[in-house]
Structure formats: C-alpha cells, structure tokens
C-alpha cells in the first residue's frame, strides 16, 4: 500500500535528559508521549494507535497503553534497534491509510547509561549467531571497525575523511544545550583520540546516553485542523540485510534498498533533499549511508564529507543539526527517534537559527538497527512541509 501523502507528522518531542537516574523506562515513555501530544495540540484520549519498540518491560505496547490510559484500535511493537522509530512512522502511515487508526503515537526510550550498560555485551544464548561471532571478538565497535577497514581497502577512504563527519556533528552540537558533547573538534582532535577498533578512534564513536523521544502521526484531515505546520509523509522504505552465511558485502548496507523504496514512493530523488538526518553510531555509518542512499556514488563518500561537506551553511548536505549520535544523544532506539524529530524541526523551520537550513521543506531521516558488520535493518523516511 502506498502511503504517499496519506499521513502527517503533527507532533514531536525529545527528552532533555541524558542521564535518567531518577526516571524508570516507563516514566521516560510517558514523559515523551505527553510532550509530543502537547506539541501537536492533542490529548491522550485522542490516541487510537500506539507504536513502540521491543525494549519496553512487560508486554511492550500493552504495558504502556495501560500506564498511559490509552484506548487503542491498533498497536505495533516491531523491534529493529535504531531503525525502529523510523520504520514505525511508515507503519503508522500505513495503518492510518488503511483506516486502522487516525492518531498514532510513537515512543522510543532507553536507559543504558543509568543501567551501566557498556559496549562489552555478553553472549545471548538465545541468539544463534552470537555464539559464533562474540568469542572471536566481533563486538559492536569491532564490527564497525571491520566495515571501515573494508571501505578503505576498496575505495581509498581515509581516517581524515571519516573525521570530518565528527567535526560536522560537533559544529552543530555546540548550539544544542542538551547535547552531551558540545565542544567543537578538529580533524586532528579525532585522529589524536585513542583507537577503539582500528581504524576507528574514540571520537569516531557515538555517545552513550539515556533519554528518548516521541512522534505523533495523524490523518491529513486532523493535521489541517491543528495549529502546527503540516509535515506530510511522502515515502517510507525498510529492508533487512542478513549475514547470509558470511557471504555479504561489508561496504554496503540495507539502506540501498530502503532508500530506493522511499524515494520511489515519494516520487523524489536524493538531489531534492535539503537536509538529512542520518544514523551515526560511528562515522563510517554516516559515510556508507550517504553512498547507499544515493547522495554520492559508491566509494565517493570520503570526498563528499571532506572539508565541511555536511556542515550547515557550508556544506552541500547539512546533516544531524542537533549533533546526532556522535555528540547529542545515543543513536540506539531512542536516537533513531531523534532522527525524525530533528528532520521535522528543520522542515518546520524550528531548528536552532545557527543551523537552520533556509526555506527547508524536503528532508530525509534514515536509521540502521543492528550492526553494519552483521545483521541489520535499515529504514528511510521522506518528509515534506506543505
């Protein structure tokens, strides 16, 4: 079912906390739900569709529906890591187009920092591939290091080029009072930071934070009645890339498929986009998405980002003007939702004045759940202010 123009984003909200020691996970979901509905000018009793990821205690959407007092006709708890909130917008638009609901609430939150969760995760005996990958050192950062090294081998990409992605994010984060890292850094700063997983340095890696956000997707008839800018969902796409027994291309992602699907449905092309919210678990993640989504040819990502190519007001494609996962907010499930939130801010003209893209009306949000070096799912969203 095509969702082209059949649903609109009416409200968004990002939780200001980055360390939620005093808030439970369910309380975070409640906070962002209220914030997004207030932004839209709607109430809890208006919600008849609810979407959340699989990280919620208990029965997911049912647990939160009970806690929030929601009366629902439709629910979805699709879990795909950092891409989940983005694909949930597409799922919500499909549900609205099919008449399953009219006001869909999407929440995504996490507490890894408060819970003391670090990068060294234990083997999950219920996940069949972990027992083969983890003992050989293929943890999260090492997997992305492997991807970066492969991209360098195939295309001549350099650490200096990757560093420009962090530099761009830091230029934007300095204007975000809630960002974890607000200091502007240089290419030299990135290269001089300790190696984490060769060739990735510490400043090539995302921050770890608590927090989250929420999105309200509504029927166009409702959007036109609200006193908010109308942000239309033009296209959405999602795709999964599996390990395929080890026979897969490390230097590309499922975004090549999800992006093509979204652009086709939106009847637009990459060159039409004025702003990009891109998942940035590591700098290499951004570079590969730029290629897979068609903003540059494969192998040309390094040249595309160099010399400030992603800095608002300077570069050819402003990206992650809130500072993104590299500086603002951890890009796991909760960071995926911020990709949509900042894209909506840009389309509304509500981003910080220092990073707001002039006359911005066409934006893209893209996320990756899982790991580029292993199993992952990509989701792409095209939005337009009308």
Short mmCIF file of C-alpha atoms in Angstrom, two decimals:
data_model
loop_
_atom_site.label_atom_id
_atom_site.label_comp_id
_atom_site.label_asym_id
_atom_site.label_seq_id
_atom_site.Cartn_x
_atom_site.Cartn_y
_atom_site.Cartn_z
CA UNK A 1 0.00 0.00 0.00
CA UNK A 2 1.40 3.41 -0.99
CA UNK A 3 1.37 5.92 1.86
CA UNK A 4 2.29 8.90 -0.33
CA UNK A 5 0.64 11.94 1.31
CA UNK A 6 -1.81 9.85 3.37
CA UNK A 7 -0.45 10.75 6.82
CA UNK A 8 1.25 13.70 8.50
CA UNK A 9 3.56 14.22 11.48
CA UNK A 10 1.77 16.58 13.86
CA UNK A 11 3.93 16.45 16.98
CA UNK A 12 7.46 15.60 18.13
CA UNK A 13 9.33 15.75 21.42
CA UNK A 14 12.85 14.85 22.55
CA UNK A 15 13.50 14.13 26.22
CA UNK A 16 16.05 16.62 27.60
CA UNK A 17 17.75 14.14 29.94
CA UNK A 18 20.93 12.27 29.09
CA UNK A 19 21.16 10.52 32.47
CA UNK A 20 17.82 9.23 33.77
CA UNK A 21 18.83 8.03 37.24
CA UNK A 22 15.53 9.30 38.66
CA UNK A 23 13.24 8.01 35.88
CA UNK A 24 12.17 4.48 35.04
CA UNK A 25 11.98 3.41 31.41
CA UNK A 26 8.18 3.52 31.51
CA UNK A 27 8.29 7.02 33.00
CA UNK A 28 10.52 8.17 30.15
CA UNK A 29 7.98 6.85 27.64
CA UNK A 30 5.22 8.71 29.49
CA UNK A 31 7.24 11.94 29.53
CA UNK A 32 7.88 11.94 25.79
CA UNK A 33 4.33 10.85 24.97
CA UNK A 34 2.92 13.85 26.82
CA UNK A 35 5.49 16.14 25.22
CA UNK A 36 4.74 15.09 21.64
CA UNK A 37 0.98 15.27 22.13
CA UNK A 38 1.28 18.73 23.65
CA UNK A 39 3.41 19.79 20.69
CA UNK A 40 0.67 18.55 18.35
CA UNK A 41 -2.15 20.12 20.32
CA UNK A 42 -3.73 16.73 21.06
CA UNK A 43 -4.58 14.71 24.19
CA UNK A 44 -4.04 11.14 25.35
CA UNK A 45 -7.70 10.39 24.70
CA UNK A 46 -7.22 11.31 21.04
CA UNK A 47 -4.71 8.46 20.51
CA UNK A 48 -6.11 5.29 18.95
CA UNK A 49 -2.87 3.78 17.59
CA UNK A 50 0.34 3.12 19.53
CA UNK A 51 3.78 2.08 18.27
CA UNK A 52 6.89 1.26 20.29
CA UNK A 53 10.00 -0.91 20.08
CA UNK A 54 10.57 -4.19 21.88
CA UNK A 55 12.62 -2.74 24.74
CA UNK A 56 9.64 -1.90 26.95
CA UNK A 57 9.24 -4.05 30.11
CA UNK A 58 6.37 -6.49 30.26
CA UNK A 59 4.15 -6.59 27.21
CA UNK A 60 5.52 -3.58 25.36
CA UNK A 61 2.69 -1.54 23.86
CA UNK A 62 0.18 -3.18 26.22
CA UNK A 63 2.23 -2.20 29.27
CA UNK A 64 2.48 1.40 28.12
CA UNK A 65 -1.14 1.59 27.00
CA UNK A 66 -2.18 0.54 30.48
CA UNK A 67 0.23 3.01 32.13
CA UNK A 68 -0.86 5.91 29.91
CA UNK A 69 -4.56 5.06 29.95
CA UNK A 70 -4.77 4.73 26.17
CA UNK A 71 -7.81 3.33 24.36
CA UNK A 72 -6.42 1.74 21.23
CA UNK A 73 -7.62 0.21 17.98
CA UNK A 74 -4.14 -0.59 16.66
CA UNK A 75 -0.70 -1.45 18.10
CA UNK A 76 2.74 -2.31 16.71
CA UNK A 77 5.85 -3.36 18.64
CA UNK A 78 8.16 -4.09 15.71
CA UNK A 79 11.75 -4.22 17.00
CA UNK A 80 14.66 -3.32 14.74
CA UNK A 81 17.01 -1.42 17.04
CA UNK A 82 17.96 2.08 15.95
CA UNK A 83 15.78 1.99 12.84
CA UNK A 84 12.59 1.04 14.73
CA UNK A 85 11.19 4.55 15.37
CA UNK A 86 11.74 5.48 11.73
CA UNK A 87 10.02 2.42 10.31
CA UNK A 88 7.25 2.91 12.88
CA UNK A 89 6.40 6.21 11.18
CA UNK A 90 5.96 4.27 7.95
CA UNK A 91 3.91 1.60 9.72
CA UNK A 92 1.75 4.28 11.36
CA UNK A 93 1.17 5.93 7.98
CA UNK A 94 0.12 2.56 6.54
CA UNK A 95 -2.28 1.97 9.44
CA UNK A 96 -3.81 5.43 9.01
CA UNK A 97 -4.16 4.94 5.26
CA UNK A 98 -5.89 1.61 5.89
CA UNK A 99 -8.31 3.14 8.40
CA UNK A 100 -6.88 1.23 11.37
CA UNK A 101 -6.31 4.42 13.38
CA UNK A 102 -6.30 8.21 12.99
CA UNK A 103 -3.91 9.42 15.69
CA UNK A 104 -0.80 7.27 16.10
CA UNK A 105 1.63 7.79 18.97
CA UNK A 106 5.21 6.50 18.60
CA UNK A 107 7.57 6.41 21.60
CA UNK A 108 11.16 5.21 21.88
CA UNK A 109 13.30 5.47 25.02
CA UNK A 110 16.25 3.84 26.77
CA UNK A 111 18.37 3.90 29.94
CA UNK A 112 21.74 2.29 29.02
CA UNK A 113 23.77 4.91 30.86
CA UNK A 114 21.77 4.75 34.09
CA UNK A 115 21.82 0.97 33.91
CA UNK A 116 25.60 0.91 33.42
CA UNK A 117 25.40 -0.86 30.07
CA UNK A 118 28.65 -0.56 28.13
CA UNK A 119 29.93 -1.77 24.77
CA UNK A 120 31.04 -5.21 26.02
CA UNK A 121 27.79 -7.13 25.85
CA UNK A 122 27.57 -10.78 26.98
CA UNK A 123 26.74 -13.59 24.59
CA UNK A 124 22.99 -14.15 24.33
CA UNK A 125 22.41 -17.91 24.25
CA UNK A 126 19.08 -17.34 22.54
CA UNK A 127 20.68 -15.54 19.58
CA UNK A 128 22.14 -18.21 17.28
CA UNK A 129 24.84 -16.06 15.63
CA UNK A 130 26.27 -14.57 18.86
CA UNK A 131 27.96 -17.78 19.93
CA UNK A 132 29.92 -17.79 16.68
CA UNK A 133 30.73 -14.04 16.47
CA UNK A 134 31.37 -12.91 20.02
CA UNK A 135 34.11 -15.40 21.01
CA UNK A 136 36.17 -14.15 18.06
CA UNK A 137 35.99 -10.52 19.16
CA UNK A 138 33.24 -9.28 16.85
CA UNK A 139 31.65 -6.93 19.36
CA UNK A 140 29.84 -3.82 18.17
CA UNK A 141 32.78 -1.44 17.72
CA UNK A 142 34.99 -4.15 16.23
CA UNK A 143 32.34 -4.95 13.64
CA UNK A 144 32.15 -1.33 12.53
CA UNK A 145 35.95 -1.14 12.50
CA UNK A 146 35.95 -4.09 10.12
CA UNK A 147 33.43 -2.31 7.90
CA UNK A 148 35.50 0.89 7.89
CA UNK A 149 38.68 -1.00 7.03
CA UNK A 150 36.94 -2.76 4.16
CA UNK A 151 35.64 0.55 2.80
CA UNK A 152 39.15 1.96 3.00
CA UNK A 153 40.54 -1.06 1.19
CA UNK A 154 38.01 -0.89 -1.64
CA UNK A 155 37.70 2.86 -2.11
CA UNK A 156 40.72 4.55 -0.58
CA UNK A 157 38.68 6.21 2.14
CA UNK A 158 40.88 7.79 4.82
CA UNK A 159 40.62 8.35 8.57
CA UNK A 160 40.84 12.09 7.90
CA UNK A 161 37.72 11.92 5.75
CA UNK A 162 35.82 9.99 8.42
CA UNK A 163 36.93 12.57 10.98
CA UNK A 164 35.16 15.33 9.03
CA UNK A 165 31.84 13.68 9.92
CA UNK A 166 32.56 14.10 13.64
CA UNK A 167 33.75 17.66 13.01
CA UNK A 168 30.43 18.49 11.30
CA UNK A 169 28.42 16.97 14.14
CA UNK A 170 30.38 18.97 16.71
CA UNK A 171 29.82 22.22 14.82
CA UNK A 172 26.09 21.58 15.15
CA UNK A 173 26.11 20.26 18.73
CA UNK A 174 27.63 23.48 20.09
CA UNK A 175 24.20 25.07 19.60
CA UNK A 176 22.25 22.28 21.37
CA UNK A 177 22.07 22.87 25.14
CA UNK A 178 21.10 19.22 25.74
CA UNK A 179 23.92 17.66 23.70
CA UNK A 180 26.38 15.52 25.67
CA UNK A 181 29.40 16.79 23.71
CA UNK A 182 29.19 20.48 22.75
CA UNK A 183 32.86 21.19 22.15
CA UNK A 184 33.81 21.85 18.53
CA UNK A 185 36.57 19.46 17.47
CA UNK A 186 39.02 19.37 14.60
CA UNK A 187 40.14 16.56 12.30
CA UNK A 188 43.36 16.42 14.33
CA UNK A 189 41.37 16.03 17.57
CA UNK A 190 39.59 13.00 16.14
CA UNK A 191 42.78 11.41 14.82
CA UNK A 192 44.61 12.01 18.09
CA UNK A 193 41.88 10.41 20.20
CA UNK A 194 42.61 6.81 21.30
CA UNK A 195 41.96 3.95 18.89
CA UNK A 196 38.92 1.91 19.85
CA UNK A 197 38.68 -0.52 16.94
CA UNK A 198 41.21 0.14 14.21
CA UNK A 199 40.73 2.34 12.18
CA UNK A 200 38.03 3.94 14.37
CA UNK A 201 39.07 6.35 17.12
CA UNK A 202 37.13 7.25 20.22
CA UNK A 203 35.76 10.39 18.59
CA UNK A 204 34.55 8.28 15.65
CA UNK A 205 32.14 6.60 18.09
CA UNK A 206 28.75 7.71 19.36
CA UNK A 207 27.96 8.84 22.89
CA UNK A 208 26.08 6.62 25.35
CA UNK A 209 23.10 8.34 26.96
CA UNK A 210 19.64 7.85 28.37
CA UNK A 211 16.56 9.56 27.02
CA UNK A 212 14.29 9.22 24.04
CA UNK A 213 11.51 10.88 22.15
CA UNK A 214 8.05 10.59 20.66
CA UNK A 215 6.28 11.30 17.38
CA UNK A 216 2.57 11.82 16.64
CA UNK A 217 1.37 10.77 13.17
CA UNK A 218 -2.16 11.72 12.16
CA UNK A 219 -4.64 11.57 9.31
CA UNK A 220 -4.30 14.60 6.96
CA UNK A 221 -7.78 15.82 7.92
CA UNK A 222 -6.65 16.10 11.55
CA UNK A 223 -3.34 17.73 10.60
CA UNK A 224 -5.14 20.50 8.75
CA UNK A 225 -7.22 21.30 11.85
CA UNK A 226 -4.21 21.65 14.16
CA UNK A 227 -2.28 24.88 14.63
CA UNK A 228 1.03 23.31 13.57
CA UNK A 229 2.95 23.19 10.30
CA UNK A 230 1.77 20.28 8.14
CA UNK A 231 4.60 17.78 7.62
CA UNK A 232 3.49 15.12 5.13
CA UNK A 233 4.92 11.59 4.99
CA UNK A 234 5.83 11.29 1.30
CA UNK A 235 7.60 7.95 1.30
CA UNK A 236 8.98 5.21 3.51
CA UNK A 237 11.10 2.13 2.99
CA UNK A 238 12.66 -0.64 5.05
CA UNK A 239 14.97 -3.54 4.29
CA UNK A 240 16.88 -6.26 6.13
CA UNK A 241 20.41 -7.43 5.43
CA UNK A 242 21.35 -10.80 6.89
CA UNK A 243 24.70 -12.48 7.39
CA UNK A 244 23.92 -14.91 4.55
CA UNK A 245 26.37 -17.42 5.91
CA UNK A 246 29.18 -14.87 5.71
CA UNK A 247 28.65 -14.13 2.01
CA UNK A 248 27.72 -10.46 2.03
CA UNK A 249 29.22 -7.10 1.07
CA UNK A 250 30.73 -5.31 4.08
CA UNK A 251 30.94 -1.99 2.25
CA UNK A 252 27.20 -1.54 1.65
CA UNK A 253 24.05 -1.64 3.75
CA UNK A 254 20.34 -2.38 3.52
CA UNK A 255 19.89 1.37 3.12
CA UNK A 256 20.46 0.95 -0.60
CA UNK A 257 17.11 -0.87 -0.74
CA UNK A 258 15.13 1.05 1.89
CA UNK A 259 16.26 4.37 0.42
CA UNK A 260 15.33 3.43 -3.13
CA UNK A 261 11.90 2.31 -1.93
CA UNK A 262 11.28 5.55 -0.03
CA UNK A 263 12.40 7.79 -2.88
CA UNK A 264 10.29 5.87 -5.39
CA UNK A 265 7.20 6.17 -3.22
CA UNK A 266 7.86 9.87 -2.61
CA UNK A 267 8.45 10.40 -6.35
CA UNK A 268 11.59 12.31 -5.44
CA UNK A 269 15.36 11.82 -5.73
CA UNK A 270 18.31 12.38 -3.38
CA UNK A 271 19.21 15.70 -5.00
CA UNK A 272 15.78 17.05 -3.94
CA UNK A 273 16.63 16.68 -0.25
CA UNK A 274 17.63 19.86 1.60
CA UNK A 275 18.52 18.21 4.91
CA UNK A 276 19.45 14.70 6.08
CA UNK A 277 19.08 13.06 9.48
CA UNK A 278 21.42 10.08 9.27
CA UNK A 279 22.06 7.36 11.82
CA UNK A 280 25.54 7.90 13.24
CA UNK A 281 26.57 5.12 15.58
CA UNK A 282 30.05 5.60 14.09
CA UNK A 283 31.44 7.95 11.46
CA UNK A 284 31.64 5.10 8.94
CA UNK A 285 27.88 4.57 9.36
CA UNK A 286 27.18 8.04 8.01
CA UNK A 287 29.59 7.73 5.11
CA UNK A 288 28.06 4.45 3.94
CA UNK A 289 24.52 5.80 4.21
CA UNK A 290 25.39 8.77 2.02
CA UNK A 291 26.50 6.34 -0.68
CA UNK A 292 23.71 3.79 -0.22
CA UNK A 293 21.00 6.47 -0.27
CA UNK A 294 22.38 7.92 -3.49
CA UNK A 295 23.77 11.27 -2.33
CA UNK A 296 27.05 10.34 -3.97
CA UNK A 297 28.46 7.46 -5.94
CA UNK A 298 29.70 4.38 -4.16
CA UNK A 299 33.24 4.97 -2.97
CA UNK A 300 32.88 8.76 -3.18
CA UNK A 301 31.62 9.24 0.37
CA UNK A 302 35.01 10.31 1.69
CA UNK A 303 35.28 13.15 -0.80
CA UNK A 304 31.63 14.10 -0.19
CA UNK A 305 32.11 14.71 3.55
CA UNK A 306 35.61 16.24 3.45
CA UNK A 307 36.21 19.94 4.10
CA UNK A 308 32.88 20.51 5.84
CA UNK A 309 30.60 18.87 3.30
CA UNK A 310 27.99 18.13 5.98
CA UNK A 311 28.14 21.39 7.97
CA UNK A 312 25.02 23.54 7.81
CA UNK A 313 25.65 26.79 5.98
CA UNK A 314 28.88 25.46 4.48
CA UNK A 315 28.40 22.01 3.01
CA UNK A 316 26.34 20.58 0.20
CA UNK A 317 24.13 18.49 2.50
CA UNK A 318 23.53 19.66 6.11
CA UNK A 319 23.16 16.64 8.39
CA UNK A 320 22.26 15.93 12.03
CA UNK A 321 21.96 19.57 13.06
CA UNK A 322 21.22 18.55 16.66
CA UNK A 323 24.67 16.95 16.94
CA UNK A 324 23.36 13.45 16.26
CA UNK A 325 24.54 10.30 17.96
CA UNK A 326 28.16 11.42 17.71
CA UNK A 327 27.55 14.38 20.03
CA UNK A 328 23.93 14.73 21.18
CA UNK A 329 22.13 11.52 22.08
CA UNK A 330 22.91 7.81 21.87
CA UNK A 331 21.64 6.59 18.49
CA UNK A 332 20.15 3.28 19.65
CA UNK A 333 16.36 3.04 19.66
CA UNK A 334 15.96 6.44 21.29
CA UNK A 335 18.47 8.03 18.91
CA UNK A 336 16.55 6.71 15.92
CA UNK A 337 13.57 8.73 17.03
CA UNK A 338 15.68 11.88 17.22
CA UNK A 339 16.49 11.48 13.53
CA UNK A 340 12.82 12.05 12.76
CA UNK A 341 12.49 14.78 15.39
CA UNK A 342 15.33 16.91 14.02
CA UNK A 343 14.13 16.36 10.45
CA UNK A 344 10.71 17.67 11.49
CA UNK A 345 12.32 20.64 13.24
CA UNK A 346 14.17 21.50 10.04
CA UNK A 347 11.05 21.14 7.89
CA UNK A 348 9.11 23.35 10.31
CA UNK A 349 11.88 25.95 10.44
CA UNK A 350 12.26 25.30 14.19
CA UNK A 351 15.89 24.13 14.34
CA UNK A 352 18.43 26.37 16.08
CA UNK A 353 18.87 29.54 13.99
CA UNK A 354 22.60 28.87 13.64
CA UNK A 355 21.96 25.54 11.88
CA UNK A 356 18.51 26.01 10.34
CA UNK A 357 18.53 25.29 6.60
CA UNK A 358 16.89 28.25 4.79
CA UNK A 359 13.50 27.52 3.18
CA UNK A 360 13.77 23.85 4.12
CA UNK A 361 10.78 21.77 3.02
CA UNK A 362 12.13 18.39 1.86
CA UNK A 363 14.01 16.23 4.38
CA UNK A 364 15.11 12.64 4.85
CA UNK A 365 15.51 10.58 8.02
CA UNK A 366 17.35 7.28 7.88
CA UNK A 367 18.29 4.75 10.54
CA UNK A 368 20.13 1.46 10.94
CA UNK A 369 19.24 -1.13 13.56
CA UNK A 370 21.63 -3.92 14.43
CA UNK A 371 25.20 -3.66 13.14
CA UNK A 372 26.53 -2.87 9.67
CA UNK A 373 29.10 -5.62 10.01
CA UNK A 374 26.43 -8.13 10.93
CA UNK A 375 22.63 -8.48 10.77
CA UNK A 376 20.86 -5.13 10.42
CA UNK A 377 17.69 -3.43 9.24
CA UNK A 378 17.51 -0.02 7.57
CA UNK A 379 14.55 2.36 7.47
CA UNK A 380 14.16 5.51 5.38
CA UNK A 381 11.60 8.28 5.60
CA UNK A 382 10.94 11.19 3.22
CA UNK A 383 9.02 14.17 4.65
CA UNK A 384 7.75 17.41 3.14
CA UNK A 385 6.32 20.58 4.59
CA UNK A 386 3.31 21.69 2.57
#
